[in-house]
Amino acid sequence: MNNLFFQIHGGADHGTGIADSVAGLLAQFDNLSTQGPGAIFSAIMPGIAGMDNIHPLLVHFPIAFLSAFFALDLIGTLVKKAQWRHVASWFLYLGTASALFTVIAGFIAADTVAHGQNVHDIMEDHEHIGITILSLASLLSAWRLKSGGLIQGGANSFFLIVSALLCVLIAFGADLGGLMVYRYGVAVKAVQVPEGGHDHEHADDHQHGDDHEHTHQ
């Protein structure tokens, strides 16, 4: 099922043409039709199916929504575009809701994912930052709703300062999450690279070498 989303390069790169790719895709769909829902989901979404928990999946939503909220609200304030700020409000509300589910999934992950003492303190800090982000986002959302969607004057300046602090905390929280995954391998299943695996750098050098030869010829 790794070739479900086939690539179209004229067939030269992978030894098969478009017709062969389509035929293979149809054969895979036919094979899926004989399997159960669980097997179909695992085949179509192998990354999600392989997760021990959905926290790494959900965490991208509050990061995107809340960052977009701050950027759009700041720009809307500077250029005096009320409509932009109204749109920013919806990003704030969506970011707050997604942060709630992300924090809940994070607590579940902390109780189910194996980790050593060297990671425990990092995980605790990550949790505290996540809770703070949710609290600030909820506060900003309530403030925004109470004000009717827009805040004016000095109150808005303070609102933007708190929003900026929220984005800083998001960056710190994301950094700690990356530290746990990429340095300590939390919730990561190590896979040995087989001999003859792809070496993209080598392939690029080889291609550049061929181009260089053809140029001189």
PDB file of C-alpha atoms in Angstrom:
ATOM      1  CA  MET A   1       0.000   0.000   0.000  1.00  0.00           C
ATOM      2  CA  ASN A   2       3.073   2.229   0.028  1.00  0.00           C
ATOM      3  CA  ASN A   3       2.463   3.016  -3.640  1.00  0.00           C
ATOM      4  CA  LEU A   4      -1.144   4.083  -3.137  1.00  0.00           C
ATOM      5  CA  PHE A   5      -0.311   7.586  -4.198  1.00  0.00           C
ATOM      6  CA  PHE A   6       1.735   6.790  -7.258  1.00  0.00           C
ATOM      7  CA  GLN A   7       4.132   9.297  -8.799  1.00  0.00           C
ATOM      8  CA  ILE A   8       3.992  10.403 -12.405  1.00  0.00           C
ATOM      9  CA  HIS A   9       7.487  10.848 -13.823  1.00  0.00           C
ATOM     10  CA  GLY A  10       6.980   9.309 -17.230  1.00  0.00           C
ATOM     11  CA  GLY A  11       7.960   5.914 -15.822  1.00  0.00           C
ATOM     12  CA  ALA A  12      11.696   6.421 -16.234  1.00  0.00           C
ATOM     13  CA  ASP A  13      12.457   6.954 -12.550  1.00  0.00           C
ATOM     14  CA  HIS A  14      10.779   3.808 -11.245  1.00  0.00           C
ATOM     15  CA  GLY A  15      10.843   1.486 -14.235  1.00  0.00           C
ATOM     16  CA  THR A  16       7.086   1.632 -14.805  1.00  0.00           C
ATOM     17  CA  GLY A  17       4.828   3.902 -16.801  1.00  0.00           C
ATOM     18  CA  ILE A  18       1.578   5.598 -15.905  1.00  0.00           C
ATOM     19  CA  ALA A  19      -0.517   2.661 -17.144  1.00  0.00           C
ATOM     20  CA  ASP A  20       1.353   0.226 -14.890  1.00  0.00           C
ATOM     21  CA  SER A  21       0.984   2.588 -11.944  1.00  0.00           C
ATOM     22  CA  VAL A  22      -2.758   2.909 -12.500  1.00  0.00           C
ATOM     23  CA  ALA A  23      -3.118  -0.863 -12.871  1.00  0.00           C
ATOM     24  CA  GLY A  24      -1.237  -1.390  -9.629  1.00  0.00           C
ATOM     25  CA  LEU A  25      -3.380   1.189  -7.865  1.00  0.00           C
ATOM     26  CA  LEU A  26      -6.596  -0.486  -9.029  1.00  0.00           C
ATOM     27  CA  ALA A  27      -5.276  -3.858  -7.911  1.00  0.00           C
ATOM     28  CA  GLN A  28      -4.561  -2.439  -4.456  1.00  0.00           C
ATOM     29  CA  PHE A  29      -8.081  -1.004  -4.216  1.00  0.00           C
ATOM     30  CA  ASP A  30      -9.490  -4.385  -5.234  1.00  0.00           C
ATOM     31  CA  ASN A  31      -7.402  -6.045  -2.523  1.00  0.00           C
ATOM     32  CA  LEU A  32      -8.637  -3.527   0.070  1.00  0.00           C
ATOM     33  CA  SER A  33     -12.267  -4.292  -0.762  1.00  0.00           C
ATOM     34  CA  THR A  34     -11.805  -7.787   0.685  1.00  0.00           C
ATOM     35  CA  GLN A  35     -10.442  -6.552   4.017  1.00  0.00           C
ATOM     36  CA  GLY A  36     -12.074  -5.226   7.176  1.00  0.00           C
ATOM     37  CA  PRO A  37     -12.338  -1.551   8.207  1.00  0.00           C
ATOM     38  CA  GLY A  38      -9.319  -1.799  10.525  1.00  0.00           C
ATOM     39  CA  ALA A  39      -7.068  -3.227   7.828  1.00  0.00           C
ATOM     40  CA  ILE A  40      -8.288  -0.662   5.301  1.00  0.00           C
ATOM     41  CA  PHE A  41      -7.555   2.232   7.681  1.00  0.00           C
ATOM     42  CA  SER A  42      -4.086   0.819   8.462  1.00  0.00           C
ATOM     43  CA  ALA A  43      -3.348   0.531   4.751  1.00  0.00           C
ATOM     44  CA  ILE A  44      -4.545   4.031   3.866  1.00  0.00           C
ATOM     45  CA  MET A  45      -3.229   5.806   7.004  1.00  0.00           C
ATOM     46  CA  PRO A  46      -0.263   3.710   8.175  1.00  0.00           C
ATOM     47  CA  GLY A  47       1.271   6.611  10.085  1.00  0.00           C
ATOM     48  CA  ILE A  48      -1.803   7.308  12.211  1.00  0.00           C
ATOM     49  CA  ALA A  49      -2.482   3.577  12.653  1.00  0.00           C
ATOM     50  CA  GLY A  50       1.056   3.129  13.986  1.00  0.00           C
ATOM     51  CA  MET A  51       0.692   5.823  16.658  1.00  0.00           C
ATOM     52  CA  ASP A  52       0.460   4.812  20.302  1.00  0.00           C
ATOM     53  CA  ASN A  53      -1.604   7.967  20.919  1.00  0.00           C
ATOM     54  CA  ILE A  54      -2.983  10.859  18.859  1.00  0.00           C
ATOM     55  CA  HIS A  55      -1.283  13.697  20.746  1.00  0.00           C
ATOM     56  CA  PRO A  56       1.403  14.187  18.035  1.00  0.00           C
ATOM     57  CA  LEU A  57      -1.392  14.428  15.466  1.00  0.00           C
ATOM     58  CA  LEU A  58      -3.541  16.940  17.360  1.00  0.00           C
ATOM     59  CA  VAL A  59      -0.711  19.213  18.484  1.00  0.00           C
ATOM     60  CA  HIS A  60      -0.336  20.773  15.040  1.00  0.00           C
ATOM     61  CA  PHE A  61      -3.817  22.313  15.124  1.00  0.00           C
ATOM     62  CA  PRO A  62      -3.457  24.692  18.108  1.00  0.00           C
ATOM     63  CA  ILE A  63       0.016  25.670  16.886  1.00  0.00           C
ATOM     64  CA  ALA A  64      -1.353  26.610  13.452  1.00  0.00           C
ATOM     65  CA  PHE A  65      -4.610  28.217  14.613  1.00  0.00           C
ATOM     66  CA  LEU A  66      -3.165  30.269  17.471  1.00  0.00           C
ATOM     67  CA  SER A  67      -0.143  31.439  15.472  1.00  0.00           C
ATOM     68  CA  ALA A  68      -2.419  32.496  12.605  1.00  0.00           C
ATOM     69  CA  PHE A  69      -4.678  34.280  15.102  1.00  0.00           C
ATOM     70  CA  PHE A  70      -1.853  36.397  16.513  1.00  0.00           C
ATOM     71  CA  ALA A  71      -0.366  37.268  13.119  1.00  0.00           C
ATOM     72  CA  LEU A  72      -3.717  38.227  11.604  1.00  0.00           C
ATOM     73  CA  ASP A  73      -4.880  40.139  14.687  1.00  0.00           C
ATOM     74  CA  LEU A  74      -1.630  42.085  14.888  1.00  0.00           C
ATOM     75  CA  ILE A  75      -1.652  42.985  11.203  1.00  0.00           C
ATOM     76  CA  GLY A  76      -5.366  43.807  11.327  1.00  0.00           C
ATOM     77  CA  THR A  77      -4.718  46.176  14.233  1.00  0.00           C
ATOM     78  CA  LEU A  78      -1.788  47.891  12.500  1.00  0.00           C
ATOM     79  CA  VAL A  79      -3.591  48.419   9.185  1.00  0.00           C
ATOM     80  CA  LYS A  80      -6.959  49.044  10.876  1.00  0.00           C
ATOM     81  CA  LYS A  81      -8.792  46.175   9.164  1.00  0.00           C
ATOM     82  CA  ALA A  82     -11.664  45.167  11.437  1.00  0.00           C
ATOM     83  CA  GLN A  83     -12.663  42.295   9.145  1.00  0.00           C
ATOM     84  CA  TRP A  84      -9.204  40.721   9.490  1.00  0.00           C
ATOM     85  CA  ARG A  85      -9.533  40.885  13.251  1.00  0.00           C
ATOM     86  CA  HIS A  86     -12.943  39.218  13.119  1.00  0.00           C
ATOM     87  CA  VAL A  87     -11.385  36.362  11.134  1.00  0.00           C
ATOM     88  CA  ALA A  88      -8.552  36.243  13.688  1.00  0.00           C
ATOM     89  CA  SER A  89     -11.161  35.720  16.401  1.00  0.00           C
ATOM     90  CA  TRP A  90     -12.299  32.500  14.756  1.00  0.00           C
ATOM     91  CA  PHE A  91      -8.708  31.271  14.587  1.00  0.00           C
ATOM     92  CA  LEU A  92      -8.464  32.002  18.323  1.00  0.00           C
ATOM     93  CA  TYR A  93     -11.629  30.048  19.115  1.00  0.00           C
ATOM     94  CA  LEU A  94     -10.586  27.098  16.961  1.00  0.00           C
ATOM     95  CA  GLY A  95      -7.112  27.175  18.493  1.00  0.00           C
ATOM     96  CA  THR A  96      -8.539  27.141  22.006  1.00  0.00           C
ATOM     97  CA  ALA A  97     -10.844  24.206  21.257  1.00  0.00           C
ATOM     98  CA  SER A  98      -8.049  22.219  19.605  1.00  0.00           C
ATOM     99  CA  ALA A  99      -5.705  23.049  22.497  1.00  0.00           C
ATOM    100  CA  LEU A 100      -8.219  21.497  24.901  1.00  0.00           C
ATOM    101  CA  PHE A 101      -8.246  18.194  23.010  1.00  0.00           C
ATOM    102  CA  THR A 102      -4.465  18.320  22.597  1.00  0.00           C
ATOM    103  CA  VAL A 103      -3.879  18.762  26.329  1.00  0.00           C
ATOM    104  CA  ILE A 104      -6.278  15.913  27.146  1.00  0.00           C
ATOM    105  CA  ALA A 105      -4.490  13.656  24.653  1.00  0.00           C
ATOM    106  CA  GLY A 106      -1.179  14.771  26.146  1.00  0.00           C
ATOM    107  CA  PHE A 107      -2.187  13.672  29.629  1.00  0.00           C
ATOM    108  CA  ILE A 108      -3.248  10.295  28.251  1.00  0.00           C
ATOM    109  CA  ALA A 109       0.046   9.992  26.374  1.00  0.00           C
ATOM    110  CA  ALA A 110       2.084  10.836  29.481  1.00  0.00           C
ATOM    111  CA  ASP A 111       0.424   7.969  31.353  1.00  0.00           C
ATOM    112  CA  THR A 112       0.779   5.420  28.553  1.00  0.00           C
ATOM    113  CA  VAL A 113       4.069   6.174  26.787  1.00  0.00           C
ATOM    114  CA  ALA A 114       7.159   4.541  28.272  1.00  0.00           C
ATOM    115  CA  HIS A 115       9.872   7.026  29.247  1.00  0.00           C
ATOM    116  CA  GLY A 116      12.849   7.189  31.559  1.00  0.00           C
ATOM    117  CA  GLN A 117      13.650   9.564  34.375  1.00  0.00           C
ATOM    118  CA  ASN A 118      15.831  11.638  32.015  1.00  0.00           C
ATOM    119  CA  VAL A 119      12.667  12.506  30.054  1.00  0.00           C
ATOM    120  CA  HIS A 120      10.227  12.801  32.947  1.00  0.00           C
ATOM    121  CA  ASP A 121      11.226  16.335  33.946  1.00  0.00           C
ATOM    122  CA  ILE A 122      11.063  17.490  30.327  1.00  0.00           C
ATOM    123  CA  MET A 123       7.626  15.930  29.996  1.00  0.00           C
ATOM    124  CA  GLU A 124       6.454  17.690  33.158  1.00  0.00           C
ATOM    125  CA  ASP A 125       7.619  21.062  31.812  1.00  0.00           C
ATOM    126  CA  HIS A 126       5.935  20.279  28.493  1.00  0.00           C
ATOM    127  CA  GLU A 127       2.668  19.529  30.299  1.00  0.00           C
ATOM    128  CA  HIS A 128       2.844  22.720  32.369  1.00  0.00           C
ATOM    129  CA  ILE A 129       3.432  24.822  29.260  1.00  0.00           C
ATOM    130  CA  GLY A 130       0.528  23.082  27.521  1.00  0.00           C
ATOM    131  CA  ILE A 131      -1.806  23.855  30.423  1.00  0.00           C
ATOM    132  CA  THR A 132      -0.634  27.476  30.467  1.00  0.00           C
ATOM    133  CA  ILE A 133      -1.248  27.784  26.728  1.00  0.00           C
ATOM    134  CA  LEU A 134      -4.766  26.409  27.123  1.00  0.00           C
ATOM    135  CA  SER A 135      -5.442  28.748  30.053  1.00  0.00           C
ATOM    136  CA  LEU A 136      -4.217  31.852  28.197  1.00  0.00           C
ATOM    137  CA  ALA A 137      -6.081  30.914  25.027  1.00  0.00           C
ATOM    138  CA  SER A 138      -9.275  30.382  27.027  1.00  0.00           C
ATOM    139  CA  LEU A 139      -8.805  33.728  28.777  1.00  0.00           C
ATOM    140  CA  LEU A 140      -8.244  35.530  25.465  1.00  0.00           C
ATOM    141  CA  SER A 141     -11.254  33.806  23.913  1.00  0.00           C
ATOM    142  CA  ALA A 142     -13.518  34.797  26.816  1.00  0.00           C
ATOM    143  CA  TRP A 143     -12.208  38.363  26.703  1.00  0.00           C
ATOM    144  CA  ARG A 144     -12.809  38.534  22.956  1.00  0.00           C
ATOM    145  CA  LEU A 145     -16.331  37.168  23.229  1.00  0.00           C
ATOM    146  CA  LYS A 146     -17.228  39.535  26.073  1.00  0.00           C
ATOM    147  CA  SER A 147     -15.977  42.522  24.064  1.00  0.00           C
ATOM    148  CA  GLY A 148     -18.159  41.594  21.099  1.00  0.00           C
ATOM    149  CA  GLY A 149     -15.277  40.491  18.887  1.00  0.00           C
ATOM    150  CA  LEU A 150     -13.008  43.557  18.944  1.00  0.00           C
ATOM    151  CA  ILE A 151     -10.994  45.233  21.696  1.00  0.00           C
ATOM    152  CA  GLN A 152      -9.923  48.839  21.297  1.00  0.00           C
ATOM    153  CA  GLY A 153      -7.317  51.231  22.683  1.00  0.00           C
ATOM    154  CA  GLY A 154      -4.893  50.372  25.446  1.00  0.00           C
ATOM    155  CA  ALA A 155      -6.806  47.226  26.312  1.00  0.00           C
ATOM    156  CA  ASN A 156      -6.089  45.898  22.849  1.00  0.00           C
ATOM    157  CA  SER A 157      -2.377  46.616  23.275  1.00  0.00           C
ATOM    158  CA  PHE A 158      -2.374  44.527  26.444  1.00  0.00           C
ATOM    159  CA  PHE A 159      -4.410  41.865  24.620  1.00  0.00           C
ATOM    160  CA  LEU A 160      -1.756  41.667  21.878  1.00  0.00           C
ATOM    161  CA  ILE A 161       1.044  41.442  24.455  1.00  0.00           C
ATOM    162  CA  VAL A 162      -0.663  38.451  26.078  1.00  0.00           C
ATOM    163  CA  SER A 163      -1.212  36.959  22.610  1.00  0.00           C
ATOM    164  CA  ALA A 164       2.492  37.366  21.850  1.00  0.00           C
ATOM    165  CA  LEU A 165       3.334  35.638  25.131  1.00  0.00           C
ATOM    166  CA  LEU A 166       1.008  32.830  24.082  1.00  0.00           C
ATOM    167  CA  CYS A 167       2.971  32.351  20.847  1.00  0.00           C
ATOM    168  CA  VAL A 168       6.268  32.358  22.735  1.00  0.00           C
ATOM    169  CA  LEU A 169       4.962  29.605  25.004  1.00  0.00           C
ATOM    170  CA  ILE A 170       3.822  27.643  21.944  1.00  0.00           C
ATOM    171  CA  ALA A 171       7.374  27.819  20.590  1.00  0.00           C
ATOM    172  CA  PHE A 172       8.859  26.635  23.902  1.00  0.00           C
ATOM    173  CA  GLY A 173       6.310  23.825  24.178  1.00  0.00           C
ATOM    174  CA  ALA A 174       6.991  22.683  20.632  1.00  0.00           C
ATOM    175  CA  ASP A 175      10.722  22.749  21.323  1.00  0.00           C
ATOM    176  CA  LEU A 176      10.347  20.487  24.364  1.00  0.00           C
ATOM    177  CA  GLY A 177       8.116  18.133  22.390  1.00  0.00           C
ATOM    178  CA  GLY A 178      10.718  17.926  19.651  1.00  0.00           C
ATOM    179  CA  LEU A 179      13.447  17.368  22.243  1.00  0.00           C
ATOM    180  CA  MET A 180      11.615  14.344  23.669  1.00  0.00           C
ATOM    181  CA  VAL A 181      11.014  12.828  20.245  1.00  0.00           C
ATOM    182  CA  TYR A 182      14.180  13.602  18.298  1.00  0.00           C
ATOM    183  CA  ARG A 183      16.796  13.383  21.045  1.00  0.00           C
ATOM    184  CA  TYR A 184      15.284  10.811  23.383  1.00  0.00           C
ATOM    185  CA  GLY A 185      13.044   8.911  20.957  1.00  0.00           C
ATOM    186  CA  VAL A 186       9.903   9.016  23.107  1.00  0.00           C
ATOM    187  CA  ALA A 187       7.099   6.992  21.440  1.00  0.00           C
ATOM    188  CA  VAL A 188       9.380   6.290  18.473  1.00  0.00           C
ATOM    189  CA  LYS A 189       9.915   2.753  17.241  1.00  0.00           C
ATOM    190  CA  ALA A 190      13.422   2.439  15.862  1.00  0.00           C
ATOM    191  CA  VAL A 191      13.683   0.825  12.442  1.00  0.00           C
ATOM    192  CA  GLN A 192      16.924  -0.526  11.037  1.00  0.00           C
ATOM    193  CA  VAL A 193      17.825   0.813   7.606  1.00  0.00           C
ATOM    194  CA  PRO A 194      18.227  -2.149   5.234  1.00  0.00           C
ATOM    195  CA  GLU A 195      21.276  -2.497   3.049  1.00  0.00           C
ATOM    196  CA  GLY A 196      20.805  -0.857  -0.294  1.00  0.00           C
ATOM    197  CA  GLY A 197      18.509   1.777   1.173  1.00  0.00           C
ATOM    198  CA  HIS A 198      18.027   5.067  -0.649  1.00  0.00           C
ATOM    199  CA  ASP A 199      20.868   7.553  -0.399  1.00  0.00           C
ATOM    200  CA  HIS A 200      19.413  10.781  -1.746  1.00  0.00           C
ATOM    201  CA  GLU A 201      22.659  12.694  -1.415  1.00  0.00           C
ATOM    202  CA  HIS A 202      24.547  10.072  -3.391  1.00  0.00           C
ATOM    203  CA  ALA A 203      21.827   9.991  -6.023  1.00  0.00           C
ATOM    204  CA  ASP A 204      21.955  13.772  -6.376  1.00  0.00           C
ATOM    205  CA  ASP A 205      25.749  13.730  -6.705  1.00  0.00           C
ATOM    206  CA  HIS A 206      25.500  11.030  -9.338  1.00  0.00           C
ATOM    207  CA  GLN A 207      22.926  13.020 -11.277  1.00  0.00           C
ATOM    208  CA  HIS A 208      25.032  16.174 -11.084  1.00  0.00           C
ATOM    209  CA  GLY A 209      28.012  14.181 -12.288  1.00  0.00           C
ATOM    210  CA  ASP A 210      26.096  12.896 -15.288  1.00  0.00           C
ATOM    211  CA  ASP A 211      24.910  16.392 -16.111  1.00  0.00           C
ATOM    212  CA  HIS A 212      28.488  17.653 -15.841  1.00  0.00           C
ATOM    213  CA  GLU A 213      29.720  14.967 -18.266  1.00  0.00           C
ATOM    214  CA  HIS A 214      26.971  15.664 -20.765  1.00  0.00           C
ATOM    215  CA  THR A 215      27.773  19.379 -20.602  1.00  0.00           C
ATOM    216  CA  HIS A 216      31.408  18.800 -21.484  1.00  0.00           C
ATOM    217  CA  GLN A 217      30.520  16.393 -24.273  1.00  0.00           C
TER     218      GLN A 217
END
